[in-house]
Short mmCIF file of C-alpha atoms and ligand atoms in Angstrom, two decimals:
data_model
loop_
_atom_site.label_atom_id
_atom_site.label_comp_id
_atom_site.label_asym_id
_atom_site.label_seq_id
_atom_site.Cartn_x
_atom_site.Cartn_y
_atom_site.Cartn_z
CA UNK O 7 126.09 -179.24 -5.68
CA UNK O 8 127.02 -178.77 -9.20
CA UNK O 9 125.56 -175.55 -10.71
CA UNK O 10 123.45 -176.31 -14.07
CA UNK O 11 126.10 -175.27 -16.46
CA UNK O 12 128.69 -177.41 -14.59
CA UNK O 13 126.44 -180.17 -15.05
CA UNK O 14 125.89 -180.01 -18.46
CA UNK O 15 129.33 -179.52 -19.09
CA UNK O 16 129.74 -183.16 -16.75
CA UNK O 17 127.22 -184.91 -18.35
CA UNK O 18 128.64 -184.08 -21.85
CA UNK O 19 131.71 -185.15 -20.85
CA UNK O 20 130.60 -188.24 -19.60
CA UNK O 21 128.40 -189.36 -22.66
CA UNK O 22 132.18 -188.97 -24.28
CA UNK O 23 130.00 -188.22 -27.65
CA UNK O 24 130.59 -185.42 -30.11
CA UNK O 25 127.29 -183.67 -31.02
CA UNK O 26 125.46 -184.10 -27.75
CA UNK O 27 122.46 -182.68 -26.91
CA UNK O 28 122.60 -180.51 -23.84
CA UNK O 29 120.33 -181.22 -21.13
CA UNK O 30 118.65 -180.83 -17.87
CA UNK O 31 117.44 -183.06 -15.69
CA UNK O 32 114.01 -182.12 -14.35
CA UNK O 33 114.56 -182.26 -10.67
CA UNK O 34 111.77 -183.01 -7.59
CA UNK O 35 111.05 -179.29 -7.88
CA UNK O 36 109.73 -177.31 -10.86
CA UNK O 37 111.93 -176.46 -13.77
CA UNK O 38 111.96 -173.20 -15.17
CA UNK O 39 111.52 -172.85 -18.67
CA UNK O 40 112.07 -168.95 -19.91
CA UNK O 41 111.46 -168.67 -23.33
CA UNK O 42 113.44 -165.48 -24.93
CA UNK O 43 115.12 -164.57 -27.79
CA UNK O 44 118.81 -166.15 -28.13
CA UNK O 45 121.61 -165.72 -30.57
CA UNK O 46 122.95 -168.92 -32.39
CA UNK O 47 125.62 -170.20 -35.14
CA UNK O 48 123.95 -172.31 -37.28
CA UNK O 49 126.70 -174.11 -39.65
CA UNK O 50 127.42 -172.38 -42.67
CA UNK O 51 126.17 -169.09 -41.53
CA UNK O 52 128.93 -165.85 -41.24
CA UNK O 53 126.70 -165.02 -38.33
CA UNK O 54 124.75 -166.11 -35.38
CA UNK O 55 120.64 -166.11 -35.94
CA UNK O 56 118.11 -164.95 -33.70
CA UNK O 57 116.52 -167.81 -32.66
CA UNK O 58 114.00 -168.39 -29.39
CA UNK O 59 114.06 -170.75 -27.09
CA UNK O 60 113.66 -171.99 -23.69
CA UNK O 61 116.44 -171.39 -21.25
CA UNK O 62 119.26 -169.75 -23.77
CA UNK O 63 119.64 -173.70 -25.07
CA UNK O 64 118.88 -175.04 -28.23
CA UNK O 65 117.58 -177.77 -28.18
CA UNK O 66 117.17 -178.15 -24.42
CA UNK O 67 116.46 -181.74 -22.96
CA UNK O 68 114.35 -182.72 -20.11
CA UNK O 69 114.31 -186.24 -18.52
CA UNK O 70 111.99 -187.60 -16.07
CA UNK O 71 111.51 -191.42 -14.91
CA UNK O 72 107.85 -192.93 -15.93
CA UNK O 73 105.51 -191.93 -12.93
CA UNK O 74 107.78 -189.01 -11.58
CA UNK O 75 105.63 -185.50 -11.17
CA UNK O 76 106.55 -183.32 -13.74
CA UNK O 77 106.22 -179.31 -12.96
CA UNK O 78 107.26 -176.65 -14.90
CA UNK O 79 107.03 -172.84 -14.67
CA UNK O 80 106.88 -170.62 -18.18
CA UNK O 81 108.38 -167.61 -18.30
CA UNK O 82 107.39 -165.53 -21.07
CA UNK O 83 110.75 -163.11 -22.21
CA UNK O 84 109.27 -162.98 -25.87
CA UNK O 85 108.10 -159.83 -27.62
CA UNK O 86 104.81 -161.72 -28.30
CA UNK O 87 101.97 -163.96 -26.35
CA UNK O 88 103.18 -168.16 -25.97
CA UNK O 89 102.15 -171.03 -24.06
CA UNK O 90 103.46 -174.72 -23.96
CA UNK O 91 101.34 -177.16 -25.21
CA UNK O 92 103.43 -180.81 -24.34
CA UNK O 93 102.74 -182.97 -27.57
CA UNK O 94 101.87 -186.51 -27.20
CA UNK O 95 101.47 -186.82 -23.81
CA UNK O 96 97.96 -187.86 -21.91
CA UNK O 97 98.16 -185.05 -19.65
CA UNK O 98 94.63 -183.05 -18.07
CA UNK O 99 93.14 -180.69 -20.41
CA UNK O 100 94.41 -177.65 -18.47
CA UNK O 101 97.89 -178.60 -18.96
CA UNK O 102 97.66 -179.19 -22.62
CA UNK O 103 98.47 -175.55 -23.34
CA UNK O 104 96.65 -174.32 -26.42
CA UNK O 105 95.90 -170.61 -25.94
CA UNK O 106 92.14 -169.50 -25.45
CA UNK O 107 91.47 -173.19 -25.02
CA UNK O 108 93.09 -175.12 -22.38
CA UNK O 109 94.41 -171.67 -21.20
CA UNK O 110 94.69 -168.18 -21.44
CA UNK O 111 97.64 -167.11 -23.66
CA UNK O 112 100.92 -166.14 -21.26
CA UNK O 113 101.47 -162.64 -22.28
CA UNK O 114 105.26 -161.14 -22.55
CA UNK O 115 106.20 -160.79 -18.92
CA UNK O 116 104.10 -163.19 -17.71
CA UNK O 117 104.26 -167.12 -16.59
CA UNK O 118 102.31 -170.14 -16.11
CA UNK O 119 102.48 -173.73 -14.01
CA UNK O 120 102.67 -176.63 -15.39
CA UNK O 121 101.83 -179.67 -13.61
CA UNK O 122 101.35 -182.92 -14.30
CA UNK O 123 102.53 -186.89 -14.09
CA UNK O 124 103.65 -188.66 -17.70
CA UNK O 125 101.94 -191.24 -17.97
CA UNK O 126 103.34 -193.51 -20.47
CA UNK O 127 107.50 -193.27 -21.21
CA UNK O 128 109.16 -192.16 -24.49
CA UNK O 129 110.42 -189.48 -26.66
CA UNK O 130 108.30 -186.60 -26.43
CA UNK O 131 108.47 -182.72 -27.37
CA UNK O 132 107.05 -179.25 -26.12
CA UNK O 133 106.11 -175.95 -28.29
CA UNK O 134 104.26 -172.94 -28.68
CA UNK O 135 100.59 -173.48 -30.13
CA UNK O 136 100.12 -169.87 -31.94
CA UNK O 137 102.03 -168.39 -34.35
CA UNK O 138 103.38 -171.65 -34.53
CA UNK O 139 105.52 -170.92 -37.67
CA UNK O 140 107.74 -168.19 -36.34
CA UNK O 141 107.51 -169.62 -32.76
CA UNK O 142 108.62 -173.03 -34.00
CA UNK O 143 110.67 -171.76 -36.84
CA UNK O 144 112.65 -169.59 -34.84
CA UNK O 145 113.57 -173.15 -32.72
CA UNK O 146 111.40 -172.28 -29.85
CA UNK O 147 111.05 -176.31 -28.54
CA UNK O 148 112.47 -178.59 -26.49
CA UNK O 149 113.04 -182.25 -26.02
CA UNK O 150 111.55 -183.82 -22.99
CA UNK O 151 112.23 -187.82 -22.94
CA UNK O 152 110.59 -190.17 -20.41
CA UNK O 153 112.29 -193.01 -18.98
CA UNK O 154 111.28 -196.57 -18.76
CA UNK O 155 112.78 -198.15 -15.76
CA UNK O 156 112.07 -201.41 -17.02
CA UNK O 157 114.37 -200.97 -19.91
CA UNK O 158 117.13 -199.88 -17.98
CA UNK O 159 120.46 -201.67 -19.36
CA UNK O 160 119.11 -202.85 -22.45
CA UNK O 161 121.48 -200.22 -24.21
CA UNK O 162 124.92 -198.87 -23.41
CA UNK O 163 124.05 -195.64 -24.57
CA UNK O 164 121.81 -193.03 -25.82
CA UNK O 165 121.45 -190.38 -28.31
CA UNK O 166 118.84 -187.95 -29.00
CA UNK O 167 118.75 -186.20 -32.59
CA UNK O 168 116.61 -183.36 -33.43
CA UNK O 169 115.96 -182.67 -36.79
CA UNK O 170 114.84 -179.25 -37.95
CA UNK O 171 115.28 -176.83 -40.76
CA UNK O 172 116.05 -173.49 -40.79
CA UNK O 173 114.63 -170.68 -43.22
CA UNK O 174 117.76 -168.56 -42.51
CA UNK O 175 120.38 -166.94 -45.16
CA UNK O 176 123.68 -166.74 -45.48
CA UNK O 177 124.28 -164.10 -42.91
CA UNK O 178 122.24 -165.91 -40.19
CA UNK O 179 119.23 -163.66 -40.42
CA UNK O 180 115.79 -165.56 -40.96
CA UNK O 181 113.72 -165.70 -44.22
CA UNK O 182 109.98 -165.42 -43.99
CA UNK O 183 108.56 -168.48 -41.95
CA UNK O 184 105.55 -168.64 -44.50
CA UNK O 185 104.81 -167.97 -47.78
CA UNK O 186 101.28 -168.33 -49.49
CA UNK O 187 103.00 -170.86 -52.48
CA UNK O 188 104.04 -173.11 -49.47
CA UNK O 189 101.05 -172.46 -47.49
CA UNK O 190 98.24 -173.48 -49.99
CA UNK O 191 101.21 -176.59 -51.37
CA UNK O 192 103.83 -178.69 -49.04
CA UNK O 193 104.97 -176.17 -47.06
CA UNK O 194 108.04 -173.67 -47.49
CA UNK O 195 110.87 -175.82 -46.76
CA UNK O 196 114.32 -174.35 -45.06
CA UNK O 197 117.47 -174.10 -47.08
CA UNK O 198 119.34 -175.22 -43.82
CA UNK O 199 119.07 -178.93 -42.76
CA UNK O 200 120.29 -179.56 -39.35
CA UNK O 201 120.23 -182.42 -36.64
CA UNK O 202 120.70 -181.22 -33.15
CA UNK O 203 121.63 -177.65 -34.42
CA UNK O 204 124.39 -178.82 -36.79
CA UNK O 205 124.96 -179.98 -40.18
CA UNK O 206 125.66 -183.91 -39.95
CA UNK O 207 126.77 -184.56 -36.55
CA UNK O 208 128.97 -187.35 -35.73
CA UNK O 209 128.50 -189.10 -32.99
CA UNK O 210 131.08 -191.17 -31.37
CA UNK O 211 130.85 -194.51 -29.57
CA UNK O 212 132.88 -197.79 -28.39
CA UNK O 213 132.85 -200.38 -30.87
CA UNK O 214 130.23 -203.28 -30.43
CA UNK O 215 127.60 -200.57 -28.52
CA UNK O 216 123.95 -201.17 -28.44
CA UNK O 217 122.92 -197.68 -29.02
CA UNK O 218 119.22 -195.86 -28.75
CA UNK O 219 118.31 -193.30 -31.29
CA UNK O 220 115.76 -190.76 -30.33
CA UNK O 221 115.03 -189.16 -33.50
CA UNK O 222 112.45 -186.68 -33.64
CA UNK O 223 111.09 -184.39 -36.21
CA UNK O 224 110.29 -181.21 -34.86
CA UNK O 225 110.29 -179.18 -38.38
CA UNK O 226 107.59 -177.32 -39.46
CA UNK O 227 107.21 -178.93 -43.27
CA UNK O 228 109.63 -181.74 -44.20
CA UNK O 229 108.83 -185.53 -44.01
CA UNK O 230 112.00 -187.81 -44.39
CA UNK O 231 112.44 -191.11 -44.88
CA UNK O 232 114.54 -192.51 -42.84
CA UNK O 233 117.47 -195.11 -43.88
CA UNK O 234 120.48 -196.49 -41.52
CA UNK O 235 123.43 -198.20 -43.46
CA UNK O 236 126.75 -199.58 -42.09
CA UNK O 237 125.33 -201.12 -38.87
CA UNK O 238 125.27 -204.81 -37.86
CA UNK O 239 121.63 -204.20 -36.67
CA UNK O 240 119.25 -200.97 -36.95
CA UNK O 241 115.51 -201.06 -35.89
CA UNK O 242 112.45 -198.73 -34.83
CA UNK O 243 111.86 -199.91 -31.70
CA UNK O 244 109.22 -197.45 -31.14
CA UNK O 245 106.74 -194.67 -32.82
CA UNK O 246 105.95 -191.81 -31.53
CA UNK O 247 107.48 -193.04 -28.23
CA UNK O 248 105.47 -196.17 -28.01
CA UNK O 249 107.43 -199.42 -27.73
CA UNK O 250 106.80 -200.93 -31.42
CA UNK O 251 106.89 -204.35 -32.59
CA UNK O 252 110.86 -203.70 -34.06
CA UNK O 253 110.91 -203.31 -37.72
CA UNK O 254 113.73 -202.15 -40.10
CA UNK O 255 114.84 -198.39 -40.07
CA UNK O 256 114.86 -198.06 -44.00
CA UNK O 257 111.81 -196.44 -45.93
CA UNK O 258 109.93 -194.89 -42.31
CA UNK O 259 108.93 -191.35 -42.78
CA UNK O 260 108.55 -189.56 -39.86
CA UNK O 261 106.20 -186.18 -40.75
CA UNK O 262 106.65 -183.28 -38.75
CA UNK O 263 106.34 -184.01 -34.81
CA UNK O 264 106.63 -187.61 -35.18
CA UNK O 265 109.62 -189.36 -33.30
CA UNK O 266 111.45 -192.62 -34.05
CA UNK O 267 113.66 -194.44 -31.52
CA UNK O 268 116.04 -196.72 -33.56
CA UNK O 269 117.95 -199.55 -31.61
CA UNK O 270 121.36 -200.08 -33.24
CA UNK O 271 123.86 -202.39 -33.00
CA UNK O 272 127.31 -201.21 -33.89
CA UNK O 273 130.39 -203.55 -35.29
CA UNK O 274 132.72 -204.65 -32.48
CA UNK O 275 135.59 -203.50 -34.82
CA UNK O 276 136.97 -199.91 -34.69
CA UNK O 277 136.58 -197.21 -37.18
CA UNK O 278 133.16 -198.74 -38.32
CA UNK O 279 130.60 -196.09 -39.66
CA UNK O 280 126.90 -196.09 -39.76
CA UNK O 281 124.95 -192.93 -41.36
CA UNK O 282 121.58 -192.20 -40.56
CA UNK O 283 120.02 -190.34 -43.49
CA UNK O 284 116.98 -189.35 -45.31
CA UNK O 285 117.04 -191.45 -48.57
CA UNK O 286 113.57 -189.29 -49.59
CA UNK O 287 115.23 -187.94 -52.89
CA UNK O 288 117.50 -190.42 -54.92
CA UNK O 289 120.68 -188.65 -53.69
CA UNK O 290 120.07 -189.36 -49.83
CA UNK O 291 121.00 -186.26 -47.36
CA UNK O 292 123.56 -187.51 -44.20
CA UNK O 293 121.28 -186.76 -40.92
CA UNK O 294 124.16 -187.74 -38.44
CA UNK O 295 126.97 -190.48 -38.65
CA UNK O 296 127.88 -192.91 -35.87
CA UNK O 297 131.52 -193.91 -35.75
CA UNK O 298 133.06 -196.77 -33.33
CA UNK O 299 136.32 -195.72 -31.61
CA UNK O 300 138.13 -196.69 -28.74
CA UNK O 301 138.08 -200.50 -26.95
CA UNK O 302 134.61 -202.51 -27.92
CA UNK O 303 132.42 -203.16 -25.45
CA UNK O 304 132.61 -206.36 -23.36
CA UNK O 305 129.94 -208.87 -23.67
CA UNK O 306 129.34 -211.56 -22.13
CA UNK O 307 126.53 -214.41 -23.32
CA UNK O 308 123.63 -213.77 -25.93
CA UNK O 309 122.14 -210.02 -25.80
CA UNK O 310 118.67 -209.84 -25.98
CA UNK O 311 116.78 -208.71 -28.73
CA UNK O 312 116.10 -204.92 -29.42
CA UNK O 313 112.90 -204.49 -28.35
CA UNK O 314 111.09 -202.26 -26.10
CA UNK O 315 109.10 -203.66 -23.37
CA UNK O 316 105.09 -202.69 -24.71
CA UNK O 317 103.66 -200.22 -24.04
CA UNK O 318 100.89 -199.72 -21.45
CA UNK O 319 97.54 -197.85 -22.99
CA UNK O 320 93.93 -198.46 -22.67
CA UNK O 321 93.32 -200.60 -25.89
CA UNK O 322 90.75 -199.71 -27.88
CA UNK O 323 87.85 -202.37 -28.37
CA UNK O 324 87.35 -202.79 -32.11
CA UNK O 325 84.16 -204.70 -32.11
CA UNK O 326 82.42 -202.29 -30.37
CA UNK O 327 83.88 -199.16 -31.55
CA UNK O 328 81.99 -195.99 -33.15
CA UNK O 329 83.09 -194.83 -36.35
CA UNK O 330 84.52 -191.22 -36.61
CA UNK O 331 85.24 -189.97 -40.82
CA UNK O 332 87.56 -187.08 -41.22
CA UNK O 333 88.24 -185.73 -45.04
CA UNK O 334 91.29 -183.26 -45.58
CA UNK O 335 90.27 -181.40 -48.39
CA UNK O 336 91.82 -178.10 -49.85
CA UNK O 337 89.97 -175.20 -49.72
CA UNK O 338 86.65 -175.31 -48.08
CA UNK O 339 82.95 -175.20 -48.26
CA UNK O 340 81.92 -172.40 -45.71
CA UNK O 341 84.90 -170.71 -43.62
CA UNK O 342 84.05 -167.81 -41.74
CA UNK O 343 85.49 -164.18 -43.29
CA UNK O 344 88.03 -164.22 -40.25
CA UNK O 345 89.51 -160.23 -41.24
CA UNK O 346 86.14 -159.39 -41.28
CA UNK O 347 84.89 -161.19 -37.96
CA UNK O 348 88.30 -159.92 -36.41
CA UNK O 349 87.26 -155.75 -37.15
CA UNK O 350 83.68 -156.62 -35.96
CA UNK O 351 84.91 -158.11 -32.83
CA UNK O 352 87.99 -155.90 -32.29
CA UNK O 353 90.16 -157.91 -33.05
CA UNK O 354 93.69 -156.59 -34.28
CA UNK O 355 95.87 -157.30 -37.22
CA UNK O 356 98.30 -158.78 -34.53
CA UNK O 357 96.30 -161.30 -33.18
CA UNK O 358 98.39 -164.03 -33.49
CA UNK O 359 96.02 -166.94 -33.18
CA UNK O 360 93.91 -166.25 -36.30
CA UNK O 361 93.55 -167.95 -39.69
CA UNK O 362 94.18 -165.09 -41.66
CA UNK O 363 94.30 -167.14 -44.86
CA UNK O 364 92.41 -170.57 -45.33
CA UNK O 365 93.99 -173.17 -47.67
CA UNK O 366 93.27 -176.32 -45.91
CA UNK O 367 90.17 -177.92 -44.01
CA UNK O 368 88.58 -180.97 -42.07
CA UNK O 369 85.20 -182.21 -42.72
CA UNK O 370 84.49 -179.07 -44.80
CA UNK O 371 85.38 -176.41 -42.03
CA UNK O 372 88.21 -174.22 -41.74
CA UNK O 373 89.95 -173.39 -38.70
CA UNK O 374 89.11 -170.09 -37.58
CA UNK O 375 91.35 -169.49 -35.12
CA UNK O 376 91.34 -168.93 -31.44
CA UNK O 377 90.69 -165.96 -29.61
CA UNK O 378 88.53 -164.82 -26.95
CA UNK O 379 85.36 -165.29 -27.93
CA UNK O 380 85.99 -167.06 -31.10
CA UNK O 381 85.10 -170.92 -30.92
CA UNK O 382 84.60 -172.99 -33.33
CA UNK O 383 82.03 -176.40 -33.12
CA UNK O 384 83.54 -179.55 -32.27
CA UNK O 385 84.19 -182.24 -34.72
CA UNK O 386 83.02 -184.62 -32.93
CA UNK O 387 82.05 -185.13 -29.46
CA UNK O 388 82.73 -188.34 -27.96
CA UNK O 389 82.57 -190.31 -24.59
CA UNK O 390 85.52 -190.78 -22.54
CA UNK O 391 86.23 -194.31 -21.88
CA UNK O 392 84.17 -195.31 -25.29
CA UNK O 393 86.22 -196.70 -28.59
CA UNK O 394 86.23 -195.32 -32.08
CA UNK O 395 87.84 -196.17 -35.16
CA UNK O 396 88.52 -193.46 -37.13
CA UNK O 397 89.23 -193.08 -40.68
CA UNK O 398 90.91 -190.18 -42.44
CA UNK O 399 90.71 -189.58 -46.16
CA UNK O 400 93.23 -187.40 -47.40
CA UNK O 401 91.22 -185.73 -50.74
CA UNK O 402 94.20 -183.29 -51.42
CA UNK O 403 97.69 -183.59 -53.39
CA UNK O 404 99.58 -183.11 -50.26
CA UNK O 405 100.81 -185.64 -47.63
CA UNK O 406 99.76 -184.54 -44.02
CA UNK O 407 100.90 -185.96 -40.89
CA UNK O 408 97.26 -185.83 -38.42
CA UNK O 409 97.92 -185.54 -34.84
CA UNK O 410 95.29 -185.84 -32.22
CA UNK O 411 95.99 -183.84 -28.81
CA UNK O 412 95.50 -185.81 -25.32
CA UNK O 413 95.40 -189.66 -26.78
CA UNK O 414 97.78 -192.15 -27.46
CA UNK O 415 96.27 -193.89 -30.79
CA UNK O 416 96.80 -197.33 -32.47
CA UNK O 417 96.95 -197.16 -36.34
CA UNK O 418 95.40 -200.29 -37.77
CA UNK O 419 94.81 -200.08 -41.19
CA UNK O 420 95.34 -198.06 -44.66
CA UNK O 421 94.09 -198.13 -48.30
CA UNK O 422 97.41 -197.86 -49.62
CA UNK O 423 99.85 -200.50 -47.60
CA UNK O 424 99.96 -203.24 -45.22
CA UNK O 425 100.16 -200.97 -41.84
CA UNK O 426 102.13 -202.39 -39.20
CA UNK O 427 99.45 -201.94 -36.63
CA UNK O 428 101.42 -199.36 -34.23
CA UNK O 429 100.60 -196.61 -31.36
CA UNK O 430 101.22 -193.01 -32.07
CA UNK O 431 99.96 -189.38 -31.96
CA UNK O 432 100.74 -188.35 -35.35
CA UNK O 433 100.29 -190.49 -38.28
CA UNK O 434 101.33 -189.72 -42.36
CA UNK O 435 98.19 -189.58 -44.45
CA UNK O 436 98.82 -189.38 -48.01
CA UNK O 437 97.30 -188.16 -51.01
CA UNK O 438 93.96 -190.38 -51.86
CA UNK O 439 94.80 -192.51 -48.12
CA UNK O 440 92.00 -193.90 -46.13
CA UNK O 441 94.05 -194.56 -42.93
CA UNK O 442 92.24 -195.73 -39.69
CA UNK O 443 93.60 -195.37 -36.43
CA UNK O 444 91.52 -196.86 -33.18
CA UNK O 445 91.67 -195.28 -29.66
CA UNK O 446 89.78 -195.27 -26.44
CA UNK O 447 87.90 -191.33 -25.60
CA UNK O 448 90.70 -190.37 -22.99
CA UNK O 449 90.36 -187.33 -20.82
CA UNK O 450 87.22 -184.50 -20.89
CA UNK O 451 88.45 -181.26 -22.86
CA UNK O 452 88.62 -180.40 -25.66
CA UNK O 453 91.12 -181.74 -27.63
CA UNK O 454 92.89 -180.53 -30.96
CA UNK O 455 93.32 -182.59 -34.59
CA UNK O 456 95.20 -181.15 -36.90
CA UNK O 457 98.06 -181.11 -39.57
CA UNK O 458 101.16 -180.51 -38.33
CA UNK O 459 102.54 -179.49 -41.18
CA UNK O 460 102.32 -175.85 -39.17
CA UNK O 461 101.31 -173.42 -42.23
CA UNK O 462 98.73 -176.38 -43.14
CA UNK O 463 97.50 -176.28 -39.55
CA UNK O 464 97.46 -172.31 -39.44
CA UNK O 465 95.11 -172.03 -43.07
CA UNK O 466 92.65 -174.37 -41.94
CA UNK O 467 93.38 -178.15 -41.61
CA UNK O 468 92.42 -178.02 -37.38
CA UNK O 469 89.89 -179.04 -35.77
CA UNK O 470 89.26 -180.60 -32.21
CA UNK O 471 87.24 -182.96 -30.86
CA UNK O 472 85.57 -182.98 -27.54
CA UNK O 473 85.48 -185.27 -24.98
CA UNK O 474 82.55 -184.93 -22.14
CU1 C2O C 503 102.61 -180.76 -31.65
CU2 C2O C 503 98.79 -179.45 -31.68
O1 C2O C 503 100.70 -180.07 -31.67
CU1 CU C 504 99.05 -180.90 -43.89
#
């Protein structure tokens, strides 16, 4: 049996790419995920950064097929409380690890089990759910892709890119995850941009291959917009990890936590180049770059189209749907003096999963916080197995990308463009936007809405709703 390392090292080898991911393949038994501290060279640094993460890897990668039980075990090696909340997957509510909610925070030195079966494929991510903005800025995710077994061979390879900045300086050390300038505005961007831990990675391939990007978003503040030039086709094949009807790469923004698979079809000839970038700004930032090398791959006959098979969710009925209204507004109408509520209750300055400052709300309520004790009302409670159409109006000057925990949902229509009616679990709302997004009540729990723009989502902009 190959030890883990070894395999890595095999399957690295055997991808034959430059700037692969390393990964794990999550077995029949459960996988152990340690989060701890870990030291790192981030490019253009004189020396390594502290970062956390799970397993010593950054980013780690877990794969399981579509209906294969999934089971993992934290370990907590941190100096502070975590928990692992899996985002964008239908899972039961005690798996979808939200501290004081779904479960009790795991304290240093302590772990908890994670168990549960995927249900739909696709790109997907894991990470902390308090103190969110160090925990997540100090890289403490990881990568955990489903596979579709009906869309085996459709591509000759594979490539996940994870895109995060860094708030680090020169010599490695890290910046202040959160300022109040960012907080209360778009967020306090990194200086570092990265994809898979390093600045513009290329990524190698034979000439002529059908290639699948997984490119996810797992930044705390920045929204790209995505562009792919120099290849002979280059398509979102799916949101979120939700087959999509394909539709061309150039001008999708992908907020934080949202994922884009991109089906692209390079030149048979050698030494062709394709750049994935974020064309955002006028002068567009290099993501990662895909060269051909080597002998082009042999066809034979007419390939079929890039396109995913569709998905499989429980589609929402829009005649008979109830209405849900969110409004994002900055500031807010009656938040709760958390410092205050925190001495009363003995709470102490380092509980880590209060609002200590509120910027941000939803339907004219700040997030308090969690804690125990401490719960705010629901949004909204709903039925499972009922429809809604919901529309959020975004009454601030910021863009926020909404996610909803526990439900797969279908955007179907916005003030502001034509929407491409498409499934996700985060969706861009921006400044003045009415955008309405349709979905069936899944699971009973309780389930969280916010922004995941993370310092948005710590000073107020959460909510949940509950499903009985
Ligand atoms: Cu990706 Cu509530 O989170
Ligand atoms: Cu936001």
């Amino acid at each position: 049996m190959l030890s883990r390392r070894r395999f890595l090292q095999t399957s690295i080898a055997a991808a034959g790419l430059v700037g692969v991911l390393p990964r794990a393949v999550a077995a029949a038994g459960p996988v152990t995920l340690t989060a701890e501290p870990m030291s790192f060279l981030l490019p253009g640094c004189t020396g390594p950064s502290p970062l956390w993460g799970y397993n010593a890897t950054w980013p780690l990668e877990l794969r399981l097929r579509r209906g294969q039980p999934f089971e993992a075990v934290l370990k907590n090696a941190l100096p502070e409380q975590t928990a692992i909340h899996w985002h964008g997957i239908r899972l039961p509510f005690p798996m979808d690890g939200v501290p004081y909610f779904s479960q009790q925070p795991v304290e240093p030195g302590q772990s908890f089990h994670y168990a549960f079966t995927p249900p739909d494929p696709g790109t997907f991510f894991f990470h902390p759910h308090c103190d969110t903005v160090t925990q997540l800025g100090r890289g403490l995710a990881g990568v955990l892709v489903v596979e579709d077994p009906r869309d085996a061979g459709l591509f000759d390879r594979e490539q996940t890119i994870v895109l995060k900045d860094w708030r680090v300086a020169k010599d490695g050390s890290f910046e202040e995850f959160t300022t109040d300038a960012g907080a209360a505005r778009a967020g306090t961007f990194g200086r570092l941009r990265t994809a898979n831990g390093m600045a513009a990675p290329v990524i190698t391939v034979r000439p002529g291959t059908r290639l699948r990007l997984r490119v996810l978003n797992i930044d705390n503040t920045r929204i790209p917009m995505l562009g792919l030039r120099g290849a002979e086709q280059a398509v979102v094949i799916a949101t979120d990890g939700n087959a999509c009807e394909p539709f061309p790469v150039d001008g999708w923004r992908i907020g934080p936590a949202m994922r884009a698979d991109i089906g692209v079809v390079m030149p048979a000839t050698e030494g062709a180049e394709a750049f994935l970038e974020d064309i955002w700004s006028s002068k567009p930032h290099l993501l990662a770059k895909i060269v051909t090398r080597g002998e082009a791959v042999k066809r034979d006959g007419a390939q079929p189209a890039l396109r995913l098979p569709p998905p499989e969710l429980p589609e929402p009925d829009l005649k008979n749907a109830d209405s849900l209204q969110f409004t994002l507004l900055a500031g807010h109408a009656d938040s709760p003096q958390i410092n205050e509520w925190a001495k009363e209750n003995g709470f102490g300055a380092d509980d880590l999963c209060l609002t200590r400052q509120v910027f941000w709300s939803i339907n004219r309520q700040a997030w308090p916080g969690m804690g125990p004790g401490l719960k705010a009302d629901p949004l909204f409670t709903l039925k499972s197995g009922r429809s809604y159409i919901a529309e959020i109006f975004n009454g601030t000057p910021h863009t926020h990308p909404m996610h909803l925990h526990g439900h797969t949902f279908r955007v179907i229509a916005s003030t502001e463009e034509d929407v491409r009616s498409h499934w996700c679990d985060t969706v861009l709302v921006r400044p003045n936007e009415r955008v309405k997004i349709a979905f069936v009540g899944g699971r009973p729990g309780d389930w969280m809405f916010h922004c995941h723009i993370i310092e948005h989502q710590e000073t107020g902009m959460m909510g949940y709703l509950r499903v009985a």
